[in-house]
Structure formats: structure tokens, C-alpha cells
PDB file of C-alpha atoms and ligand atoms in Angstrom:
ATOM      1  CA  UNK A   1      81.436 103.696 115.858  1.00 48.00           C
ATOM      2  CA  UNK A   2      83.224 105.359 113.346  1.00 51.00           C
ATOM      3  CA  UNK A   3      82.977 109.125 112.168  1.00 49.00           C
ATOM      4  CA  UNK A   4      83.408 109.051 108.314  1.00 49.00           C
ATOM      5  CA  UNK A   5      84.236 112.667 106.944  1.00 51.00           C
ATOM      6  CA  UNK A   6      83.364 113.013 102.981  1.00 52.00           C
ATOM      7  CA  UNK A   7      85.960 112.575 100.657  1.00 62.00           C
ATOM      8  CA  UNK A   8      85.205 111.406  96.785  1.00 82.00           C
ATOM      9  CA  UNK A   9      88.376 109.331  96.143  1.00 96.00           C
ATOM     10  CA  UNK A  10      87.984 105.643  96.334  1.00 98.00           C
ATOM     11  CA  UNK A  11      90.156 103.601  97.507  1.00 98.00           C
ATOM     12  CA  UNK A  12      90.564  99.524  96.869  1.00 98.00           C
ATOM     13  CA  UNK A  13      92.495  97.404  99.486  1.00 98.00           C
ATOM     14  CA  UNK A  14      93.373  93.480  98.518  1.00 98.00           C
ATOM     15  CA  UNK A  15      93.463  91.314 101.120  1.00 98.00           C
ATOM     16  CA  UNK A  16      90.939  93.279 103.205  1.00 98.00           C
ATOM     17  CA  UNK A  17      89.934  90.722 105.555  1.00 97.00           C
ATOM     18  CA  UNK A  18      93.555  90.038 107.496  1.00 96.00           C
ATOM     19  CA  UNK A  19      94.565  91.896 109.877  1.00 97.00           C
ATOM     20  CA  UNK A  20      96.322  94.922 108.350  1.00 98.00           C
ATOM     21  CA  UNK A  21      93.822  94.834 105.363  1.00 98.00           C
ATOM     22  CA  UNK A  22      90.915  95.165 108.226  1.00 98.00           C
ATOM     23  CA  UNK A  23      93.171  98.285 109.950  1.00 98.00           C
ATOM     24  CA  UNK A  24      93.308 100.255 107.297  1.00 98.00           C
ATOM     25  CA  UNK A  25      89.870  99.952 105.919  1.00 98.00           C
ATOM     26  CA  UNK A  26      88.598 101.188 108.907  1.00 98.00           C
ATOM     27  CA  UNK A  27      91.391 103.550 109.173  1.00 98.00           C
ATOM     28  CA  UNK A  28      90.661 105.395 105.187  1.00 98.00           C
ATOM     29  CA  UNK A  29      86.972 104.909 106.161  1.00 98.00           C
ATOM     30  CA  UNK A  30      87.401 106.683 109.104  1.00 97.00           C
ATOM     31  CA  UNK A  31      88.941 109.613 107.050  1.00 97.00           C
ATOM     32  CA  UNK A  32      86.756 109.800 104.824  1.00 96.00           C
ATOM     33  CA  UNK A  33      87.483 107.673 101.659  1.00 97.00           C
ATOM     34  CA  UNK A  34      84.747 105.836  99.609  1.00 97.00           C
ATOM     35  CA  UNK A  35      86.570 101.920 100.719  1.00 98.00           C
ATOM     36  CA  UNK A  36      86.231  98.937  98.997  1.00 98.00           C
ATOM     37  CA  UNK A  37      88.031  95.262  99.459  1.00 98.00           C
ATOM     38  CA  UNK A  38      89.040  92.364  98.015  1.00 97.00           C
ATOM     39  CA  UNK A  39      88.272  89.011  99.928  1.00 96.00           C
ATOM     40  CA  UNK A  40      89.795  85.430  98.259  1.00 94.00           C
ATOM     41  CA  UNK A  41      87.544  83.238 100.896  1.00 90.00           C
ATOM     42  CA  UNK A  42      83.746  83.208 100.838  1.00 91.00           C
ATOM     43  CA  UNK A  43      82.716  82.783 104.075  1.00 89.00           C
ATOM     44  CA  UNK A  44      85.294  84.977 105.746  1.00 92.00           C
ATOM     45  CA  UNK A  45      84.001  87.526 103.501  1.00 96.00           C
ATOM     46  CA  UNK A  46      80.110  87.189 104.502  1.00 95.00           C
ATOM     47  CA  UNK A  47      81.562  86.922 108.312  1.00 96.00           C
ATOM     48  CA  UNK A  48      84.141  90.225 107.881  1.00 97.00           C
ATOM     49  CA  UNK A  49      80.945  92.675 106.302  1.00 97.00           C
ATOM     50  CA  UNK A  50      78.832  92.049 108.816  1.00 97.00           C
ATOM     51  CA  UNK A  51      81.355  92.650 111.472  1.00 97.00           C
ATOM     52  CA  UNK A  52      82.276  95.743 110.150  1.00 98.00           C
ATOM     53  CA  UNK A  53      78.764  97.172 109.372  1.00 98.00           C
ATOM     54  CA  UNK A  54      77.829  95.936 113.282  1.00 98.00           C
ATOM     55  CA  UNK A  55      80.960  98.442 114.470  1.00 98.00           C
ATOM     56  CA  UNK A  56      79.790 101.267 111.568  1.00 98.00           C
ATOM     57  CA  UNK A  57      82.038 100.428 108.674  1.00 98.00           C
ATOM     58  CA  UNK A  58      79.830  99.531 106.055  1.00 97.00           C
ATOM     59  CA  UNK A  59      82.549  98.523 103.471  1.00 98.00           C
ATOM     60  CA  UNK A  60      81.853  96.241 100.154  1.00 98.00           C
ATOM     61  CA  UNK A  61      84.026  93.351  99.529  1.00 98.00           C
ATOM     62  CA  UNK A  62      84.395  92.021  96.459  1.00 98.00           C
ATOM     63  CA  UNK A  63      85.999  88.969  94.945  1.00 98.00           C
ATOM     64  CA  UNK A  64      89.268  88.222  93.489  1.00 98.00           C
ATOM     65  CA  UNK A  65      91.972  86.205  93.110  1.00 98.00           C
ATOM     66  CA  UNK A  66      94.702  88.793  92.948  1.00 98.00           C
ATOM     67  CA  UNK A  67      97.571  86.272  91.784  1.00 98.00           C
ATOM     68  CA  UNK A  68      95.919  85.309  88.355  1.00 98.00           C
ATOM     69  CA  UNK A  69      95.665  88.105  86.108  1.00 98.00           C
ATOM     70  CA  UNK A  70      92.198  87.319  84.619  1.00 98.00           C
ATOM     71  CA  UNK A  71      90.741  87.072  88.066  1.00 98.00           C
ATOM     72  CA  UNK A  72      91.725  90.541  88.977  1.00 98.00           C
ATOM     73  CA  UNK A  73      90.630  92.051  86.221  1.00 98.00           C
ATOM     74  CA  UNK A  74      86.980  90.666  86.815  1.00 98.00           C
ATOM     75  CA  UNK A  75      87.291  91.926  90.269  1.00 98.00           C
ATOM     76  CA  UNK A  76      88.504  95.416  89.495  1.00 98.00           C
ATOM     77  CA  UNK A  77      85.798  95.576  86.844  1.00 98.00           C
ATOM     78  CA  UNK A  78      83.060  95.078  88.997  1.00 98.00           C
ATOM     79  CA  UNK A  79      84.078  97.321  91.203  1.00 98.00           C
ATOM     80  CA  UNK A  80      84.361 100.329  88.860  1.00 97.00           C
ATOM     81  CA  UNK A  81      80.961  99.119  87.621  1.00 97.00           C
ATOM     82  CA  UNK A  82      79.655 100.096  91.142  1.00 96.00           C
ATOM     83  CA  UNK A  83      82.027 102.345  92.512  1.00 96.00           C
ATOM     84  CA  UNK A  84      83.300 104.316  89.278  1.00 95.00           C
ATOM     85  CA  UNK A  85      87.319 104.258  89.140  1.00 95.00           C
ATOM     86  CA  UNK A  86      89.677 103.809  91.550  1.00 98.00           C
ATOM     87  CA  UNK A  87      91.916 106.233  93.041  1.00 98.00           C
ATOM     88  CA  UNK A  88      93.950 104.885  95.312  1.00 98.00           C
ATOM     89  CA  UNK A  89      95.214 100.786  94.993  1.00 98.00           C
ATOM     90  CA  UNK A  90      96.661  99.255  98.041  1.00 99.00           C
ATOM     91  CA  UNK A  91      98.691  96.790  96.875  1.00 98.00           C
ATOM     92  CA  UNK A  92      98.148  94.608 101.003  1.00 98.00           C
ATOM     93  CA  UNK A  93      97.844  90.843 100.048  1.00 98.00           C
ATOM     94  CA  UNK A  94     100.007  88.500 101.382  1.00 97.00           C
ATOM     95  CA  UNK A  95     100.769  85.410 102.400  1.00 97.00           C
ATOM     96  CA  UNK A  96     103.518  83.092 104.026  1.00 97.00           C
ATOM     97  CA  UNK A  97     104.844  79.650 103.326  1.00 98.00           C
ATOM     98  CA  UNK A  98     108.090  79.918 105.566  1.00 97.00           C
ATOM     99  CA  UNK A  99     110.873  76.873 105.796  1.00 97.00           C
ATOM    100  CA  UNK A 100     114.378  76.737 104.827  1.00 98.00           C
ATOM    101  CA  UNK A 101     114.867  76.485 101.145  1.00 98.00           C
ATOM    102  CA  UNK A 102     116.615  73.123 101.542  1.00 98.00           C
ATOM    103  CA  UNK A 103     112.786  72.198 102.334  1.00 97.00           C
ATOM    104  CA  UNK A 104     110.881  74.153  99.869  1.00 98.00           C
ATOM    105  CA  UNK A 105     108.440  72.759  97.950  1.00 98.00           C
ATOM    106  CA  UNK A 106     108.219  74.273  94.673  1.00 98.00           C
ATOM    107  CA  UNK A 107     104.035  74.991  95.202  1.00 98.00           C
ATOM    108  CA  UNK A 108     105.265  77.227  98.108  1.00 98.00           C
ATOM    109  CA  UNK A 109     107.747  79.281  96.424  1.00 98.00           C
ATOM    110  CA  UNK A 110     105.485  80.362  93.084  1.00 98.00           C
ATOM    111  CA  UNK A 111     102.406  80.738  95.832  1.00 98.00           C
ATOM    112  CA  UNK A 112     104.189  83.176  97.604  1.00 98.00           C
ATOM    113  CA  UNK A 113     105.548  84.985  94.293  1.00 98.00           C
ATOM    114  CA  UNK A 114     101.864  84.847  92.356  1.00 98.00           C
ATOM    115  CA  UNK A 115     100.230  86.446  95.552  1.00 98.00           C
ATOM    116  CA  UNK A 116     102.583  88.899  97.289  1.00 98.00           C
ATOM    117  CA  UNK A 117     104.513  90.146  93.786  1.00 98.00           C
ATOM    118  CA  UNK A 118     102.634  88.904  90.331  1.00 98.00           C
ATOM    119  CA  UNK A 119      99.042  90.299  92.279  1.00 98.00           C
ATOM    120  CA  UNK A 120     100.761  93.624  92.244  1.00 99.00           C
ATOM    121  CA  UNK A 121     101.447  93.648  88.711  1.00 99.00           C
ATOM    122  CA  UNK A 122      98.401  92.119  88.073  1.00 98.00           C
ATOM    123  CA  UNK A 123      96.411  94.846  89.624  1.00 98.00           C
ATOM    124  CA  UNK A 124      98.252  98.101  89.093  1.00 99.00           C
ATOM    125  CA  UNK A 125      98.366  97.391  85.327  1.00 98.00           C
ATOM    126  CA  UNK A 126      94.931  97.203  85.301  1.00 98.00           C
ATOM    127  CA  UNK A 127      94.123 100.574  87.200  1.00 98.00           C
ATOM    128  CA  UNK A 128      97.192 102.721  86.008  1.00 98.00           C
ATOM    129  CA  UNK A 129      95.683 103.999  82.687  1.00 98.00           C
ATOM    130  CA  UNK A 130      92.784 105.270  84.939  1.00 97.00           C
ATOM    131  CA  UNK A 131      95.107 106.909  87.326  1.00 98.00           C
ATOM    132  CA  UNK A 132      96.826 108.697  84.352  1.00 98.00           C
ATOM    133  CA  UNK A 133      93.961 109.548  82.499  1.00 98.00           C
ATOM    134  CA  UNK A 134      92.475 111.317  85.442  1.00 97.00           C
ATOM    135  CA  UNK A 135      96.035 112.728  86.338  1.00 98.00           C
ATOM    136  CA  UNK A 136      95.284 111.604  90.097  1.00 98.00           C
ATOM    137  CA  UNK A 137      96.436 107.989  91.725  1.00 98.00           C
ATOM    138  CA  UNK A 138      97.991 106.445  94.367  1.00 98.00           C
ATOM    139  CA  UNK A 139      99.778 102.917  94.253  1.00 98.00           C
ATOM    140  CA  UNK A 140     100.597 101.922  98.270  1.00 99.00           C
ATOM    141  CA  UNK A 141     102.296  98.914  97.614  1.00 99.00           C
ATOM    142  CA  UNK A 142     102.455  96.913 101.355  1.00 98.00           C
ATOM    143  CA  UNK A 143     105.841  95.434 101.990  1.00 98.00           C
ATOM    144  CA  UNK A 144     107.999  93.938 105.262  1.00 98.00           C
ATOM    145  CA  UNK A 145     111.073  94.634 106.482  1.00 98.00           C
ATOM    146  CA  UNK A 146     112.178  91.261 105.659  1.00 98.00           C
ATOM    147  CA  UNK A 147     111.759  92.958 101.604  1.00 98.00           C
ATOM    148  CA  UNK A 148     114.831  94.870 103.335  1.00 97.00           C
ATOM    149  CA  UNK A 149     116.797  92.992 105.503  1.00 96.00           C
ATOM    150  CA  UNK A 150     116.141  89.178 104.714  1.00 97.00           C
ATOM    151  CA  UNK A 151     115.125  86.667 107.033  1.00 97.00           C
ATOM    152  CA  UNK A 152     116.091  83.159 107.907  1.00 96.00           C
ATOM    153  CA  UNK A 153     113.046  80.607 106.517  1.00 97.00           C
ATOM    154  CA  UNK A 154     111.273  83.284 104.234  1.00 98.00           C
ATOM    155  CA  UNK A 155     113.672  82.978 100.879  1.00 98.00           C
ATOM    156  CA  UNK A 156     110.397  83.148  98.877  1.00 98.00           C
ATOM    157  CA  UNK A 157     108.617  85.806 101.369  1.00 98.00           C
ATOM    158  CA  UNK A 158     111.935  88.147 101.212  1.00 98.00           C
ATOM    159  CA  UNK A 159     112.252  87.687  97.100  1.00 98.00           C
ATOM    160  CA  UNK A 160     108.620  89.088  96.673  1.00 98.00           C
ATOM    161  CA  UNK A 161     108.583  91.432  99.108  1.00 98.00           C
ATOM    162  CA  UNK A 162     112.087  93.020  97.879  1.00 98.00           C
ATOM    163  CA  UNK A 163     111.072  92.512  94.329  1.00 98.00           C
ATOM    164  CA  UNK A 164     107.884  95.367  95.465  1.00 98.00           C
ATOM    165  CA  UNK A 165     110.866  98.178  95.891  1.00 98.00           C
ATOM    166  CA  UNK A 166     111.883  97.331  92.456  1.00 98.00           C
ATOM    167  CA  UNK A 167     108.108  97.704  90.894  1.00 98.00           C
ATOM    168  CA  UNK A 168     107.530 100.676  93.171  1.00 98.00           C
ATOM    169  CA  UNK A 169     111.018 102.230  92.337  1.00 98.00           C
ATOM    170  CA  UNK A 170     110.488 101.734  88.454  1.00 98.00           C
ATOM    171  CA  UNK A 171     106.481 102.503  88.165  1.00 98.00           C
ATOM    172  CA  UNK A 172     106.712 105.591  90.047  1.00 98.00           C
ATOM    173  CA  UNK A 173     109.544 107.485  87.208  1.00 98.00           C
ATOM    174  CA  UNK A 174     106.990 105.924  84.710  1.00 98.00           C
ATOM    175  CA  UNK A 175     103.838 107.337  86.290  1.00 98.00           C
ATOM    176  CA  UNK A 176     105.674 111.208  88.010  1.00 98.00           C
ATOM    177  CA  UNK A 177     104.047 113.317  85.837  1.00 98.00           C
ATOM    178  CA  UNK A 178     100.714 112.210  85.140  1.00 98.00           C
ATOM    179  CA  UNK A 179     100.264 113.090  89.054  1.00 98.00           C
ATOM    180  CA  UNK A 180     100.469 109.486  90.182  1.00 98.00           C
ATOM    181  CA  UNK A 181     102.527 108.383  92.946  1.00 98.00           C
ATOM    182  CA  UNK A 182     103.825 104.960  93.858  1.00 99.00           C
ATOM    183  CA  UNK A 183     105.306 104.175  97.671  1.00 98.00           C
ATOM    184  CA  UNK A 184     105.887 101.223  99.015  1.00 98.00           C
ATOM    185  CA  UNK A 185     105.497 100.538 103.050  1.00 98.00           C
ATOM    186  CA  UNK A 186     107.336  98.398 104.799  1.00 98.00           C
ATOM    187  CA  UNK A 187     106.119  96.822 108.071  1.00 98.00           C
ATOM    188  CA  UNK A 188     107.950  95.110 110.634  1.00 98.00           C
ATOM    189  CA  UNK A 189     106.649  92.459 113.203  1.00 98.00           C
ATOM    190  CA  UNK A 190     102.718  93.370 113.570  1.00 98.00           C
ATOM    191  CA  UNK A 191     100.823  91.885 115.799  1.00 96.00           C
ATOM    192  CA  UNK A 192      98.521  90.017 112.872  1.00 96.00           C
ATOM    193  CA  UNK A 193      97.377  86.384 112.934  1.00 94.00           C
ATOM    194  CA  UNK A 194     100.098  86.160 110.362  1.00 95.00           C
ATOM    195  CA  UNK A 195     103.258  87.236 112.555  1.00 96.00           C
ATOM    196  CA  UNK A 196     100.915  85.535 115.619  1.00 96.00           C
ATOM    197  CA  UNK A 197     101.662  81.989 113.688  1.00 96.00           C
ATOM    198  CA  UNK A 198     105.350  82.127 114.339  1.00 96.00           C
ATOM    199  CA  UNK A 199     106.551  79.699 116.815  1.00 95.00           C
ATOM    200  CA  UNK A 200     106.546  81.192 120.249  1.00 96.00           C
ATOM    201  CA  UNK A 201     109.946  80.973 120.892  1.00 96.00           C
ATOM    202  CA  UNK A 202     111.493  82.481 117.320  1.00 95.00           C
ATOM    203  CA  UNK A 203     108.549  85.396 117.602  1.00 97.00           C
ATOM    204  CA  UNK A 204     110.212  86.219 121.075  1.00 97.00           C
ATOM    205  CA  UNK A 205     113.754  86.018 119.862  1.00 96.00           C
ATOM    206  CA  UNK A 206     112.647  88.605 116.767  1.00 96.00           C
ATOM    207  CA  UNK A 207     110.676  90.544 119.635  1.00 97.00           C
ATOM    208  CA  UNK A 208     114.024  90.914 121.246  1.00 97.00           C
ATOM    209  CA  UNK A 209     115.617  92.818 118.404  1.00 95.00           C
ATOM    210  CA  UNK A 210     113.067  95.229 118.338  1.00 98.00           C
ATOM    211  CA  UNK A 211     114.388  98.119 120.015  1.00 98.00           C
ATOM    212  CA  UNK A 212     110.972  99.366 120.852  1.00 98.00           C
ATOM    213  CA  UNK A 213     110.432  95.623 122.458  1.00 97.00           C
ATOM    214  CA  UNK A 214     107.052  95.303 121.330  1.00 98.00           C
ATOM    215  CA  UNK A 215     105.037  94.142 118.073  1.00 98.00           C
ATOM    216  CA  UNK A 216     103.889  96.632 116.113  1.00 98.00           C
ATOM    217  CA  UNK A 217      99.921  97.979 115.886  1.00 98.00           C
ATOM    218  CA  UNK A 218      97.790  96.928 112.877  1.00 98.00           C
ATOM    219  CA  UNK A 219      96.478 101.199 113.205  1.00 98.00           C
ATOM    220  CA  UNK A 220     100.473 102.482 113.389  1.00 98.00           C
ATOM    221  CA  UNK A 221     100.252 100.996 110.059  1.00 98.00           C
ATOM    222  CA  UNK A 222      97.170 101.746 108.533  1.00 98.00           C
ATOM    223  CA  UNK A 223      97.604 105.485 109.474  1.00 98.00           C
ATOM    224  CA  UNK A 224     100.585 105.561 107.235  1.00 98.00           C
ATOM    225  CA  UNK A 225      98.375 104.089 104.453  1.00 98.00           C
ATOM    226  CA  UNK A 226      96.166 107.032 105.195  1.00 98.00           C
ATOM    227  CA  UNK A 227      98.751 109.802 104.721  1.00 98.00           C
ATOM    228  CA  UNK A 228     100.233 107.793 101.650  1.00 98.00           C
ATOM    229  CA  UNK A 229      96.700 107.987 100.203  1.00 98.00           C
ATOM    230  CA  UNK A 230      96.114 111.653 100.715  1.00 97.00           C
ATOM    231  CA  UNK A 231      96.121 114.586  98.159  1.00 96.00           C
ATOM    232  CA  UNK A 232      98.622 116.268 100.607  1.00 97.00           C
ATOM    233  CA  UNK A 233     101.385 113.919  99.745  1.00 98.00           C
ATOM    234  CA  UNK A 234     101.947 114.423  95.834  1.00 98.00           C
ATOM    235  CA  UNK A 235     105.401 115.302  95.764  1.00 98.00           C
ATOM    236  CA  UNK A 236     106.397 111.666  97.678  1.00 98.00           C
ATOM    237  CA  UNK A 237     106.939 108.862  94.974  1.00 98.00           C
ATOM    238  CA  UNK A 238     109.342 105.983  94.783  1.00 98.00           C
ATOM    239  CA  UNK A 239     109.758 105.809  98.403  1.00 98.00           C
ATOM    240  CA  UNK A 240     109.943 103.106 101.282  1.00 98.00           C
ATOM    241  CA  UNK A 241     108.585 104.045 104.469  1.00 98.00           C
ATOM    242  CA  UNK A 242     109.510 101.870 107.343  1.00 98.00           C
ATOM    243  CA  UNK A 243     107.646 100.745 110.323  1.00 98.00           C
ATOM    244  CA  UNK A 244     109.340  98.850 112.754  1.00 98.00           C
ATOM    245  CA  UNK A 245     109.681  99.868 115.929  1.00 98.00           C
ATOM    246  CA  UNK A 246     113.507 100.084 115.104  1.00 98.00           C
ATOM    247  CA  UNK A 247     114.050  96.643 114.225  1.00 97.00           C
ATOM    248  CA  UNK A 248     116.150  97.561 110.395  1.00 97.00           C
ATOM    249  CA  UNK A 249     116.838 101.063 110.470  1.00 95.00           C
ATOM    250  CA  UNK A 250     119.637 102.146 108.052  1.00 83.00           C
TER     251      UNK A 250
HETATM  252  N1  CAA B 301     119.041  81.964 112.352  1.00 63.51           N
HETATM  253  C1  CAA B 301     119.992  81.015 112.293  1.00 63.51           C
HETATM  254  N2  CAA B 301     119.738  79.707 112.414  1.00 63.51           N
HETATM  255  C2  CAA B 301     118.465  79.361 112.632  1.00 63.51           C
HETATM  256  C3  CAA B 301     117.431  80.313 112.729  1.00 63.51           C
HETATM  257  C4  CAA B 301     117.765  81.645 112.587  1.00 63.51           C
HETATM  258  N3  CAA B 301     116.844  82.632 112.652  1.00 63.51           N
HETATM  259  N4  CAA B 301     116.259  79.645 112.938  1.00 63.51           N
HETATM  260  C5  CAA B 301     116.561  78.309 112.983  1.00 63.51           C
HETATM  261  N5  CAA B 301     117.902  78.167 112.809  1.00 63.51           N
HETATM  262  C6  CAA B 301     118.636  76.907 112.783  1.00 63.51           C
HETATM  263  C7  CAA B 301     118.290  76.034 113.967  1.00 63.51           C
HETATM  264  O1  CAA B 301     119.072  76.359 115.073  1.00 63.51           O
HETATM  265  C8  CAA B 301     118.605  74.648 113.416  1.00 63.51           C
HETATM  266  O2  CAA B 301     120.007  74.466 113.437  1.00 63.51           O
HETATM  267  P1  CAA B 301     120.618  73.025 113.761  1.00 63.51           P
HETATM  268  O3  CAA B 301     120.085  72.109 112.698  1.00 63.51           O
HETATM  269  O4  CAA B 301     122.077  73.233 113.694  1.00 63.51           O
HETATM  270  O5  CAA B 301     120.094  72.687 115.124  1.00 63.51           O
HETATM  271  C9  CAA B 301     118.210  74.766 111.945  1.00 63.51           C
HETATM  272  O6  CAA B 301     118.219  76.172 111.629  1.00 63.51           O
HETATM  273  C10 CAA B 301     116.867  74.185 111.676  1.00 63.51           C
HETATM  274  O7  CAA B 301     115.920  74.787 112.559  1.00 63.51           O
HETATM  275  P2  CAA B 301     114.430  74.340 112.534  1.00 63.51           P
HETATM  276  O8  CAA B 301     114.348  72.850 112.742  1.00 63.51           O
HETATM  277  O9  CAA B 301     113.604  75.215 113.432  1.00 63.51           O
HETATM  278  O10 CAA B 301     114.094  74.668 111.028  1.00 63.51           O
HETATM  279  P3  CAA B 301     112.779  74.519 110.251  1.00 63.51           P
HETATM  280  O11 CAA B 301     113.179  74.446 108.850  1.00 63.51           O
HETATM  281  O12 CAA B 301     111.886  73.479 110.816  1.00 63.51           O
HETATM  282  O13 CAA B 301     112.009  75.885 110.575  1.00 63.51           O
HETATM  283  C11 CAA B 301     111.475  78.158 110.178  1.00 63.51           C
HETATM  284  C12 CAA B 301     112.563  77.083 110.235  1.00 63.51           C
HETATM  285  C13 CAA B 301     110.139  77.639 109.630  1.00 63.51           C
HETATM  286  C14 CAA B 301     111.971  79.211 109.254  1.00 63.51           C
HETATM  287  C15 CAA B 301     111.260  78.709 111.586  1.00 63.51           C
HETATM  288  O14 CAA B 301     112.495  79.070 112.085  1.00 63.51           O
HETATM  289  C16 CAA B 301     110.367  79.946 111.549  1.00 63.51           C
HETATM  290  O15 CAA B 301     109.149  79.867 111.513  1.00 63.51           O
HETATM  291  N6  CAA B 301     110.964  81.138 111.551  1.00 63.51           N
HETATM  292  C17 CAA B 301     110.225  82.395 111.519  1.00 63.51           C
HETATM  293  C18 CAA B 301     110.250  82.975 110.159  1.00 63.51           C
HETATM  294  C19 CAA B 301     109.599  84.326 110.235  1.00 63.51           C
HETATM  295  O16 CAA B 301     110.059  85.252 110.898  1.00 63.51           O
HETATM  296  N7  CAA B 301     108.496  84.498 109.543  1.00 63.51           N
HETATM  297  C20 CAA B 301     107.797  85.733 109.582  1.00 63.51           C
HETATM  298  C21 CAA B 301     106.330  85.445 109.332  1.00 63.51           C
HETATM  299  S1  CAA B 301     105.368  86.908 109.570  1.00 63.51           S
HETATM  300  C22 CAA B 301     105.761  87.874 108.289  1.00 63.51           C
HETATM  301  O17 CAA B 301     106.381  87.478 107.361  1.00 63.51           O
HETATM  302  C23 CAA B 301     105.243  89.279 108.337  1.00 63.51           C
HETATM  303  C24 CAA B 301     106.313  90.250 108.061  1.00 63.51           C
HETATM  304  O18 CAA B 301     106.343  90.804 107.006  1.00 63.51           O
HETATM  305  C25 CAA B 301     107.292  90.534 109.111  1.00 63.51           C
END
């Protein structure tokens, strides 16, 4: 059961059902934020609030497809219809379409651009004039370590989730002195159903390079989301935080 503290910024995590998403609702609820998701899948969605309300994390999801523009502006205003604005984005959807490129299809490369980089456009620009209006706002864009260091199979995956340092980089000299900051996070190997759906024996080779020798914890990461989010940390924009047991460090 969780012990919510009060705290009148809301936050809105996309992709709040997987596993991260899940972490670090419970995590900012936890701590005291006002939480709300974004689901893409009906009946995961209906499944996920009910599970959280049974373990005390009564948390509103609502619906949107972050990678279409239109679709996340519904979403976002529906949510300030309810809510009021939105403090703190976290930028968490994500998916993965891995093969070589000599095997891509061209369906996989543009869905993993439209949902892990063009949703982050697509829903910053539509809460940053609210962040700078209000002179408060946090953009916690979610990215991986293979953003930073590539990896073998994920040529579309590594392109969106390097082209995130760029947006964060960029946005957060835009957005400095309205009192708005913009980090990016960069997980390593968690132990999600995503990373989970690596073939055994590649997941224990990349296991093997982890210094720490271990996956990572969905909470080690939404902590950091936490402490990104929180009023203490307004003098931190443009930066990457890494989290990854060691795995890139440089
Ligand atoms: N480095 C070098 N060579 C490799 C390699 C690697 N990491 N992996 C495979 N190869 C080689 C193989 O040895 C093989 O060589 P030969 O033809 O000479 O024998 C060749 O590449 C083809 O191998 P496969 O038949 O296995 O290739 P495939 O195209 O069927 O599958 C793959 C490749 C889908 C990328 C598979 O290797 C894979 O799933 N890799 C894991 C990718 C990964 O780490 N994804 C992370 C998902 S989780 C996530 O993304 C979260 C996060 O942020 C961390």
C-alpha cells in the first residue's frame, strides 16, 4: 500500500502500462505527485487501473496514440480538462522492432521513429507553452544506453533514442529561463518484458558486460524520474543521466 504525501504538480507519463511506465507511476505517486498515464491498448488499460487501485495507486489512464500528432493532442487535452495543466511530461514510450538493417522492413524503422522520437515532439510541443507560461516544467525524456553506445540489431532503436539527446540538448537552451528544464535518462538493460524478449542467450552475453552483472530495477529507474521531477533540481537542464549498472560509462 502506498503512502502518497501531497504535492500539487501533476505529472503525465506515456507509456504507463510497461514496465518502467508502471515503476515510476507508483514511484511519483508514492511521493506525492497528482499522476496520470497514457495507455495505447484498451484492455491492458482497464486490466493496469484496477491493478493499481487493488495495491493503492489509484492513477487515471488516458488514451493516446503518442506517435500521431493529432492523437496526442486529444489525449493531453483531456487530461488538462480533468487534471488542469501539466507540470511535469515524461517523455517513457517505447517500443522495439530489432533485426539487422539488411532485414529491415521499412514499417519497422518509421514505427520505431513515430513512437520513441516523433511522440516526443509530438507531446512536448503541445505542453511547453504551459510550462513557460507558468514559469515551472519538467520534460524527462526516457532514453537507453543504446541512444549512447549503439547496438548490434537496433539501427532504428539507437537512431531514436540518440536523436532524444539532440531534442533534450536543444529544447532545454530554448526553455532555461522560463524555469523549465529538459533531461534526458538513459537506462541500460532493465529487467522489463521488453529487455525480457531478448533471446536468452544474447540477453546473457549483454548481462556479461554489465559490470554490476545484473539487470537493472524498474524502481532504480523510476527514482531518478522522481528527483528529475522535483522542484529541488532547477538548476539541472540539458543533461543525460545514466543508469546502467556500468555497462557504457564514459
Ligand atoms: N555482434 C556481432 N555480431 C553479431 C551479434 C552481435 N551482437 N549478434 C549477432 N551477430 C552475428 C551472428 O553471429 C551472425 O553471424 P554469422 O552470420 O556470421 O553467423 C549474424 O550476426 C546473424 O545473427 P542472427 O542470425 O542472430 O541475426 P538476426 O538478424 O536473426 O538477429 C538480432 C539479430 C535480432 C539483432 C538479435 O541478435 C537480437 O535480438 N539482439 C538483441 C538486440 C538487443 O539488445 N535489443 C535490446 C532490446 S531491449 C531494449 O532496447 C531496451 C534498452 O533500451 C536497453
Amino acid at each position: 500500500m502506498s503512502t502518497s504525501k501531497s504535492n500539487k504538480r501533476t505529472v503525465l507519463v506515456t507509456g504507463a502500462t510497461g514496465g518502467l511506465g508502471t515503476a515510476m507511476c507508483k514511484k511519483l505517486y508514492t511521493d506525492g505527485y497528482t499522476v496520470v498515464g497514457n495507455y495505447h491498448t484498451e484492455e491492458k488499460a482497464k486490466k493496469w487501473m484496477e491493478q493499481m487501485k487493488s495495491e493503492g495507486y489509484p492513477i487515471e489512464l488516458f488514451y493516446g496514440d503518442v506517435s500521431d500528432y493529432e492523437s496526442a493532442g486529444k489525449m493531453i487535452a483531456n487530461i488538462e480538462a480533468k487534471y488542469g495543466h501539466i507540470d511535469t511530461l515524461v517523455n517513457n514510450a517505447g517500443i522495439t522492432r530489432d533485426g539487422r538493417l539488411l532485414n529491415m522492413k521499412v514499417e519497422d524503422w518509421h514505427a520505431v521513429i513515430n513512437t520513441n522520437l516523433n511522440s516526443v515532439f509530438n507531446c512536448t510541443r503541445q505542453v511547453i507553452q504551459g510550462m513557460i507560461d507558468r514559469n515551472f516544467g519538467r520534460i524527462i525524456n526516457i532514453s537507453s544506453v543504446n541512444g549512447q553506445r549503439g547496438q548490434f540489431g537496433q539501427t532504428n532503436y539507437s537512431a531514436a533514442k540518440a536523436g532524444m539527446h539532440g531534442f533534450t540538448k536543444s529544447l532545454s537552451m530554448e526553455v532555461a529561463k522560463y524555469g523549465v528544464t529538459v533531461n534526458t535518462i538513459s537506462p541500460g538493460y532493465i529487467g522489463t518484458d521488453m529487455v525480457m524478449a531478448v533471446p536468452e542467450k544474447v540477453l546473457n552475453q549483454i548481462v556479461a558486460q554489465v559490470p554490476m552483472g545484473r539487470l537493472g530495477g524498474t524502481h532504480e529507474v523510476a527514482h531518478l524520474v522522481s528527483f528529475l521531477a522535483s522542484e529541488e533540481t532547477s538548476f539541472i537542464t540539458g543533461a543525460n543521466y545514466s543508469i546502467n549498472g556500468g555497462q557504457h560509462v564514459y
